[in-house]
XYZ file of C-alpha atoms in Angstrom:
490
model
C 12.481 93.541 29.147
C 16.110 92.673 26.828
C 17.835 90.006 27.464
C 19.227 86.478 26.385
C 16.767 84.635 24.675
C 19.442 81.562 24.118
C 23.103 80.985 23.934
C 25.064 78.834 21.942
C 28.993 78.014 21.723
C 31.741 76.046 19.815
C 34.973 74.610 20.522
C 37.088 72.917 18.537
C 37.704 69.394 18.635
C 41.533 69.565 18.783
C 43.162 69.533 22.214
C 46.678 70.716 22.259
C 48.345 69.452 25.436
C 49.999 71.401 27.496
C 52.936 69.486 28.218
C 54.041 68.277 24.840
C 54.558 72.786 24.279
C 56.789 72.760 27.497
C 58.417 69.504 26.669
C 59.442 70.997 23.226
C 60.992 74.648 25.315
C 62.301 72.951 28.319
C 65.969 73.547 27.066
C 64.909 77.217 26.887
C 61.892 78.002 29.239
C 62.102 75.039 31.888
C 59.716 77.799 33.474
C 56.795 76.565 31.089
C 56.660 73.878 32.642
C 54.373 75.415 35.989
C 51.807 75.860 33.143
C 52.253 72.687 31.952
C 48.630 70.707 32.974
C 45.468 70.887 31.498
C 44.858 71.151 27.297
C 43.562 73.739 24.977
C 41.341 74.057 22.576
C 43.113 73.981 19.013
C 41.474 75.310 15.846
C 42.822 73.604 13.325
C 44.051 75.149 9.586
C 40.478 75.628 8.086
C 38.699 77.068 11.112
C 39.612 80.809 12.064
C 37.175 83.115 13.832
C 34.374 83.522 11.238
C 33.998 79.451 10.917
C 34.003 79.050 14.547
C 31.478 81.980 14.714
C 28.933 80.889 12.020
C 29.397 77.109 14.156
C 28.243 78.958 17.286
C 25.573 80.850 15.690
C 24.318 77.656 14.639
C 24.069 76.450 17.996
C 22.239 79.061 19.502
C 19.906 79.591 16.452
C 19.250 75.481 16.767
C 15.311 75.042 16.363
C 14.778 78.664 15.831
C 13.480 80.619 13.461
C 16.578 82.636 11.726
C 13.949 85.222 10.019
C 13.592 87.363 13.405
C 17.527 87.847 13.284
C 17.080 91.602 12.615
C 21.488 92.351 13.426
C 25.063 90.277 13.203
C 27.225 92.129 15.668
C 30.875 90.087 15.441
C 33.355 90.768 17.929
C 36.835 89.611 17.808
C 39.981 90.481 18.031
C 41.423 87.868 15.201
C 39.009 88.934 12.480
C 40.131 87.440 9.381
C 39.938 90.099 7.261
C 40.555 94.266 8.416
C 38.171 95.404 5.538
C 35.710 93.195 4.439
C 32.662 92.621 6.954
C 33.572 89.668 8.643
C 29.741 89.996 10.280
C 28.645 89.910 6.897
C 30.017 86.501 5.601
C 28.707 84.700 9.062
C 25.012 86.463 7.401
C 25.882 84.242 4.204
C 26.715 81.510 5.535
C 23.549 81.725 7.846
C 21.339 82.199 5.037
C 19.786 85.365 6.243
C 17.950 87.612 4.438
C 19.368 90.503 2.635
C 17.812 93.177 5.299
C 20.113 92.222 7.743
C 22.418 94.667 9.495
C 25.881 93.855 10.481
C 28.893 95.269 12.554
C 32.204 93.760 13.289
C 33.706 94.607 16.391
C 37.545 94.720 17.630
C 40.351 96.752 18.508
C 40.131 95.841 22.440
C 40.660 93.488 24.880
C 36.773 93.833 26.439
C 35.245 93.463 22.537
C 33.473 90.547 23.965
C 31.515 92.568 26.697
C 31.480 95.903 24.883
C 29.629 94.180 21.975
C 27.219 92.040 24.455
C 26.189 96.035 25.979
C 25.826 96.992 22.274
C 23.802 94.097 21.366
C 21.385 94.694 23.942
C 21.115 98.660 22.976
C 20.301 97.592 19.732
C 17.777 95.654 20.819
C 15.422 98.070 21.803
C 15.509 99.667 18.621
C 14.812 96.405 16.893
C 11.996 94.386 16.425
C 13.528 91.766 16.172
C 16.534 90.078 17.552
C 19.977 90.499 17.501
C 22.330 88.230 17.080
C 25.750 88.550 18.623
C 28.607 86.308 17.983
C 32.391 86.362 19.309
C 35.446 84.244 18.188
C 38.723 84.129 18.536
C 41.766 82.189 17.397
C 44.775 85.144 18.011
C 48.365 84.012 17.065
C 50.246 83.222 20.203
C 54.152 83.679 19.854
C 56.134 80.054 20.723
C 57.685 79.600 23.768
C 55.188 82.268 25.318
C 53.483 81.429 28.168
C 49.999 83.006 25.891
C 50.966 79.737 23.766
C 49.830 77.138 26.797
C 47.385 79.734 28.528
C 45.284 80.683 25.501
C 42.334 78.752 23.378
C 40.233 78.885 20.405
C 36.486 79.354 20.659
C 33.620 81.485 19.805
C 30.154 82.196 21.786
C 26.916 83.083 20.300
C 23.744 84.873 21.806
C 20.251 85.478 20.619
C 19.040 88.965 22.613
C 15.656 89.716 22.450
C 12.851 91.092 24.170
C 10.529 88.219 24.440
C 10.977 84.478 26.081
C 13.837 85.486 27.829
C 16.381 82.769 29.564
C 18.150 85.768 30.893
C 17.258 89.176 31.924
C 19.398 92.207 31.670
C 19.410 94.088 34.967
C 22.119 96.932 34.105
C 25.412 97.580 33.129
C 28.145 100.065 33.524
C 31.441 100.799 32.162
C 34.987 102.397 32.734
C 37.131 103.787 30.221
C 41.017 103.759 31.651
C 43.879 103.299 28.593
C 45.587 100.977 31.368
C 48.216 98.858 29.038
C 49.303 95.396 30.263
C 49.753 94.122 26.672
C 48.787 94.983 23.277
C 49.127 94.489 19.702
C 50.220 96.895 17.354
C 49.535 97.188 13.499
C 51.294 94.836 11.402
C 52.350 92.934 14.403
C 51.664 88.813 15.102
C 51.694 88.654 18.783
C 50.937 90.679 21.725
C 53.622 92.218 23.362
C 53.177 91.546 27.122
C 53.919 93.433 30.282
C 54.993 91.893 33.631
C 51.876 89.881 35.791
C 52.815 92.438 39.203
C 51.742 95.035 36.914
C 48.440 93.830 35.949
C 47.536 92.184 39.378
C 48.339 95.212 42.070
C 47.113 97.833 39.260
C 44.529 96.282 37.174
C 43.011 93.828 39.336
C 43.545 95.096 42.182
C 42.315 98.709 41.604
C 40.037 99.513 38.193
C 38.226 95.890 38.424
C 36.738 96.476 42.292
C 36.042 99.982 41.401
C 34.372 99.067 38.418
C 32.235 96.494 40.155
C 31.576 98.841 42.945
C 29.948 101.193 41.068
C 27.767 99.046 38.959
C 26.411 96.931 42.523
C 25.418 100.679 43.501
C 24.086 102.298 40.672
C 21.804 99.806 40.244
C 20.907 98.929 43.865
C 22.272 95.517 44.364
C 24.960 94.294 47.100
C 28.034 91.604 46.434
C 25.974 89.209 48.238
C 23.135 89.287 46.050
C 25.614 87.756 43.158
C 25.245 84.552 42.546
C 27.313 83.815 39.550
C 30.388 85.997 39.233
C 32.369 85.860 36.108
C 35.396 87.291 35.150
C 38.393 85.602 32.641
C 41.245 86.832 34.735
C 44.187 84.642 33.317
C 46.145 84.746 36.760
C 45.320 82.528 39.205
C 42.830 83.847 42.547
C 42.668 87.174 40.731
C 38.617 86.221 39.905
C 38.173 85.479 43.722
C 40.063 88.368 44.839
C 38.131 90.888 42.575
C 34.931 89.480 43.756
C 35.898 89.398 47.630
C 36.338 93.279 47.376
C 33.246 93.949 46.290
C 31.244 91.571 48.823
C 30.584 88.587 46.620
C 31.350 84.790 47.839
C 34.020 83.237 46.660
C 31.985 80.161 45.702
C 29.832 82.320 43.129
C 33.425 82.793 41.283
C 32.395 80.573 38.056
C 35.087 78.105 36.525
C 37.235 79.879 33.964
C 37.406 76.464 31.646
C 41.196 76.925 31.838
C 42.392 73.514 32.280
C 39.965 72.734 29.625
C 39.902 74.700 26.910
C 42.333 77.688 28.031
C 40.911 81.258 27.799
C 39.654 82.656 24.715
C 40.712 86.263 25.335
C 38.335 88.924 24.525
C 35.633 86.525 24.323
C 36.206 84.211 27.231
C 33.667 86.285 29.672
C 30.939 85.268 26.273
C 32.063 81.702 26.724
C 31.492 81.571 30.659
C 28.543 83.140 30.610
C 27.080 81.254 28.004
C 27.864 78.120 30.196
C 26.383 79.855 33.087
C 23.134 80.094 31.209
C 23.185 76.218 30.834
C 22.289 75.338 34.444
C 21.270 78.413 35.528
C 18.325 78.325 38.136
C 15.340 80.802 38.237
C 16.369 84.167 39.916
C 20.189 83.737 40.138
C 21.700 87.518 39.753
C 24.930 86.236 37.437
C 27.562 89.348 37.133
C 29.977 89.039 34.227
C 33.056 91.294 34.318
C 35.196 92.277 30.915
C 38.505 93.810 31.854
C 40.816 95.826 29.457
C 41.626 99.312 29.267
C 38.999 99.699 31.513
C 36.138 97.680 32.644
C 32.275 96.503 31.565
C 30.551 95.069 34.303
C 26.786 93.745 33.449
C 24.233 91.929 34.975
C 21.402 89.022 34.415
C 18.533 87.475 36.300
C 18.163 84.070 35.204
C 14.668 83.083 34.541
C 14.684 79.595 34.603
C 13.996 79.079 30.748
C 16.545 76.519 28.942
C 19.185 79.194 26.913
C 20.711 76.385 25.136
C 19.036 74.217 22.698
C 22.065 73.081 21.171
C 24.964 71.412 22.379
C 26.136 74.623 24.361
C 29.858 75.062 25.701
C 29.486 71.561 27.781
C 28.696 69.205 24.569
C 31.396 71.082 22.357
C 33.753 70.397 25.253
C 32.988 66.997 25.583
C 33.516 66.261 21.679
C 36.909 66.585 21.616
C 40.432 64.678 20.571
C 43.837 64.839 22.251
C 46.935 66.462 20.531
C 50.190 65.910 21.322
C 52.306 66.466 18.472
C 53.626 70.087 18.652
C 55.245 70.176 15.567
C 52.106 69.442 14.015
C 50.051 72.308 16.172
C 53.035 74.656 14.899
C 52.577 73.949 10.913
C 49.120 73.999 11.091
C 49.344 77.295 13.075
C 51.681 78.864 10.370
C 54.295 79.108 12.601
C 56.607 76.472 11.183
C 57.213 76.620 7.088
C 57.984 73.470 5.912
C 58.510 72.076 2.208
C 54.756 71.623 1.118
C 56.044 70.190 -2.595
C 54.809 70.885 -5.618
C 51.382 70.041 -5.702
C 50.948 72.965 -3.044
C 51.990 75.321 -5.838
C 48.889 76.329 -7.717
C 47.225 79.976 -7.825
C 43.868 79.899 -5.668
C 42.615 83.158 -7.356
C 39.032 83.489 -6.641
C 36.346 85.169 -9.498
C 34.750 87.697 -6.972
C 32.035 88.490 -9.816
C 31.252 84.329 -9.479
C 31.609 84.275 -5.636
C 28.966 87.132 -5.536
C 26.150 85.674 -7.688
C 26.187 81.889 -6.667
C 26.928 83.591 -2.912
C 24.257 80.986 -1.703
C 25.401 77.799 -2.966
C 28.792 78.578 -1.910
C 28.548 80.361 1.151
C 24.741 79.516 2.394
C 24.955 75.662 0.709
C 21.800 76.048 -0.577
C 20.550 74.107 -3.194
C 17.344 73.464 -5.317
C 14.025 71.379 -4.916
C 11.653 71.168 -8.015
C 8.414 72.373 -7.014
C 6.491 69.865 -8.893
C 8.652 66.761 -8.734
C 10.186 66.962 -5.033
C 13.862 66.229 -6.520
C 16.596 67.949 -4.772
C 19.396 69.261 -6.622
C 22.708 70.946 -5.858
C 24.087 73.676 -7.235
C 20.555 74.738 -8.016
C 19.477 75.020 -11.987
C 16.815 76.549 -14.175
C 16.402 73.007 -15.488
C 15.094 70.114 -13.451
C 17.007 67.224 -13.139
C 14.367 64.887 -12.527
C 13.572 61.648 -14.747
C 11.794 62.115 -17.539
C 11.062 65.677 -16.825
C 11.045 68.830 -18.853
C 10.312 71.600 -16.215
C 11.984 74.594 -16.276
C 12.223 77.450 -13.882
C 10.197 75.191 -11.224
C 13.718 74.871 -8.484
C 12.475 76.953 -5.229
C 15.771 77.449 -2.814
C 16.613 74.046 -0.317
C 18.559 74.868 2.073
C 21.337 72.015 2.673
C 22.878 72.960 5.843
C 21.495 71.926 8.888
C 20.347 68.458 7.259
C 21.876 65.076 8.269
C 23.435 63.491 5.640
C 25.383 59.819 5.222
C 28.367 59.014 3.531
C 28.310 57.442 -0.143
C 31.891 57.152 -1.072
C 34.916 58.438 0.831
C 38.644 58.022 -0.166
C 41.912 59.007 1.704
C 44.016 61.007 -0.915
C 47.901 61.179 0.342
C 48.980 62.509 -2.952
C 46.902 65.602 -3.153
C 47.893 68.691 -1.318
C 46.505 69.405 2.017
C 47.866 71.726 4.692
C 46.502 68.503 6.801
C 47.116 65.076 5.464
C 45.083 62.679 4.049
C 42.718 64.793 1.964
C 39.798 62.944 2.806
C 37.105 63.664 -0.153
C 33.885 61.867 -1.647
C 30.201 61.980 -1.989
C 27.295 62.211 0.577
C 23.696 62.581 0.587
C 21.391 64.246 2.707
C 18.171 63.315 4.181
C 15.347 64.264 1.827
C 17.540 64.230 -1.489
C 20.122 65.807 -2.489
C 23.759 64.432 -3.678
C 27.345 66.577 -3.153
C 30.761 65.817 -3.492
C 32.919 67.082 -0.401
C 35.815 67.202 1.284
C 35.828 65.472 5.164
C 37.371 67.128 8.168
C 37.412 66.292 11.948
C 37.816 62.731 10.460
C 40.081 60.050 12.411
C 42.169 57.739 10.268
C 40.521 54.356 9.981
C 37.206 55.485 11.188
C 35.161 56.401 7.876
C 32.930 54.512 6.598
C 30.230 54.388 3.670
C 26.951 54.922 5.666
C 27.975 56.945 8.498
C 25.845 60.129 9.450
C 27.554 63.248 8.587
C 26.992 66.873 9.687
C 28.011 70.212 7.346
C 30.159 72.451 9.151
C 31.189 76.077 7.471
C 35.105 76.085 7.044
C 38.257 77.517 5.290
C 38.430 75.455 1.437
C 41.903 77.299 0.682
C 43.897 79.997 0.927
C 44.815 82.623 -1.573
C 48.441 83.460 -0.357
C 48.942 85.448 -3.630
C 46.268 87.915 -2.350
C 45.798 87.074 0.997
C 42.190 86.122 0.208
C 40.204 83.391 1.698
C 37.889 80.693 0.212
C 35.064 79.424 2.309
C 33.088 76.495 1.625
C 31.028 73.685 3.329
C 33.146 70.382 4.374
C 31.083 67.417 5.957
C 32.068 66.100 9.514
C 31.055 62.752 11.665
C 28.053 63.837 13.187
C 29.365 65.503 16.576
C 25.682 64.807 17.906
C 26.306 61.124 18.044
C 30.185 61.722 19.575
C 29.000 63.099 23.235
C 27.385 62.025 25.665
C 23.787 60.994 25.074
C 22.260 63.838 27.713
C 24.327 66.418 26.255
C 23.465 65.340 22.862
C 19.686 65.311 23.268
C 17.620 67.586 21.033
């Protein structure tokens, strides 16, 4: 059998709140203010869709072995780049071997579900598994009502054919260039048709026929569903999609909307892998991705745990309220203000260096001397141990995915940052190892020397010149120890 062998999420710790965006368009779009309740989530300006993807991936792959990864498959409709492989930077930051493949896929508003089918197809052919990630952070337009409705996330899934958590059943697909918005080339923001549109054509028509014909072609009735998820932004359109095809309204799963918002093409990914969280032995869970058509698939839960990690529950629970929408809009690029001079400085990178010290910069791995034990970061033909003379002895040491504590940290106001303080200085890790960094996800007047600290993958800077990016590793308080104690067990 193929199927989910274990799901993983992440969610930014920024909450934007809803009703500081109305407040600020009242005097324009009182209207706004109907959507006004709830948060979402908020990447801030060094996380885009390949950060919050390798963060994901990291969850699901927690406490298993990375060597069986066999494919990346990236979907997204926000992919940083249009011509480098997004898929493959997520591999280097992962630290997978070479003999990976990797696909990035887009251009649609079911990318989420279309990759999940091609995931499992590629499955078979593997042996192996397949990892599949999706992300989004898309650029809503202010004053929209996308700009309160929308959030920032990514999913991740191991599928596999062995120790499954979730069984695939079937799938089936429709293929209808039905328009209710879209994004054109060159464009920042989707241009949006009226909701009547959507509701009596989209919903109200492809959806149940799509759903139809997948319950029958693979023998199975609406009441056998016991899960049913869809991310169907308008309110009662889930529960009126699943009503015409015989399922319950109370197997309509939450859409995390007052939570997080909906994470477009990937917000079916994020549902399900919450699904897979609690999801009891022999529950049939249908998950529904509608654009331009419609992918309807099923699962049979098995009972095994999917999530190791902290899943879409413990990233939901780590988060911090935001109400300042002037700040959301700057760190959005929406608003240009007067950075200074100490913003002006050319953030050209060496592509020859990037490529050969690829895994110190992009994997963070370091060396350990095979005859002394001492760790050592970026990794060196020399040993940097006392009194030693080795050479050549470094094997690679992974830094990663190790706990580390704070040494030194300082608060830098004069340095440029997109997002002030700069917060900078030196940590080590468990087991050795010594590396100057810069902190993020830190809250003023809560750092201190000795605190645990986790490595997160995120944006270092931005080459504006060239409109290429810099990736690096920044070290954040360690989430595990900022949830709740059951959702932060290992």
């Amino acid at each position: 059998m193929i199927g989910i062998r274990a799901a993983g999420a992440y969610v930014p710790r920024l909450r934007l709140q809803r009703s500081s965006i109305a407040a600020a368009h009242a005097w324009f779009a009182p209207g706004l203010k109907a959507l006004s309740g709830g948060e979402r989530a908020m990447a801030n300006w060094d996380e885009d869709a390949i950060t919050m993807a390798v963060e994901a991936a990291r969850d699901a792959l927690h406490g298993r072995e990375r060597d069986l990864v066999r494919k990346v498959i990236l979907a997204s409709t926000s992919h940083p780049f249009q011509d480098r492989l997004n898929a493959g930077v997520v591999k280097e930051a992962l630290n997978l071997p070479d003999g990976v493949a990797a696909l990035d896929i887009g251009g649609s508003q079911r990318a989420g579900t279309s990759a999940l089918l091609e995931a499992l197809e590629s499955a078979r052919a593997f042996d192996g598994d397949v990892l599949l990630l999706g992300a989004e952070k898309r650029r809503t337009q202010p004053g929209s009502e996308l700009e309160l409705t929308h959030g920032d996330a990514a999913a991740a899934f191991v599928i596999g054919q062995d120790e499954l958590a979730a069984e695939f059943v079937g799938g089936h697909s429709l293929t209808i260039d039905f328009v209710d918005h879209f994004r054109s080339e060159g464009q920042d923001f989707d241009y949006v048709w009226e909701s009547r549109w959507l509701r009596e054509e989209g919903y109200a028509k492809i959806a149940p026929r799509a759903l139809k014909e997948a319950l029958a072609r693979h023998g199975l009735a609406g009441a056998d569903v016991s899960r049913f998820i869809m991310a169907a932004p308008q309110k009662g359109a889930a529960a009126m999609i699943a009503g015409a095809a015989g399922i319950s309204a109370s197997a309509v799963a939450d859409d995390l909307a007052q939570q997080m918002g909906g994470a477009g093409a990937i917000q079916p990914l994020i549902l399900l892998a919450r699904a897979l969280e609690d999801a009891d032995a022999g529950e049939l869970i249908t998950v529904v991705g509608f654009g331009q058509g419609c992918d309807v698939l099923f699962f049979r839960a098995t009972g095994s745990s999917a999530v190791a990690g902290l899943g879409v529950s413990g990233w939901l629970a780590r988060r911090t309220p935001e109400a300042n929408y002037v700040r959301y809009l700057t760190l959005a690029g929406h608003l240009a203000i007067d950075r200074g001079m100490r913003a002006e400085f050319d953030q050209k990178t060496p592509l020859a260096a990037l490529y050969r010290n690829r895994k110190a910069v992009m994997g963070l791995v370091g060396g350990r001397c095979a005859k002394t034990g001492v760790v050592q970061f970026p990794k060196t033909a020399i040993s940097v141990a006392q009194n030693a003379r080795a050479q050549d002895t470094q094997e690679d040491y992974p830094l990663a995915d190790r706990l580390a504590r704070i040494v030194t940290h300082t608060a830098d106001g004069l340095t440029y940052s997109p997002d002030p303080p700069c917060y900078y200085g030196a940590i080590e890790f468990e087991g050795g190892g010594r590396l100057t960094v810069e902190y993020a996800d830190v809250e003023p007047g809560r750092i201190e020397v000795g605190a645990p600290v986790r490595m997160m993958f995120r944006v270092r800077a931005h080459d504006e010149t060239r409109g290429f990016i810099k990736y690096f590793w920044k070290a954040v308080p360690d989430y595990r120890a900022a949830i709740p104690a059951t959702l932060a067990a290992e």
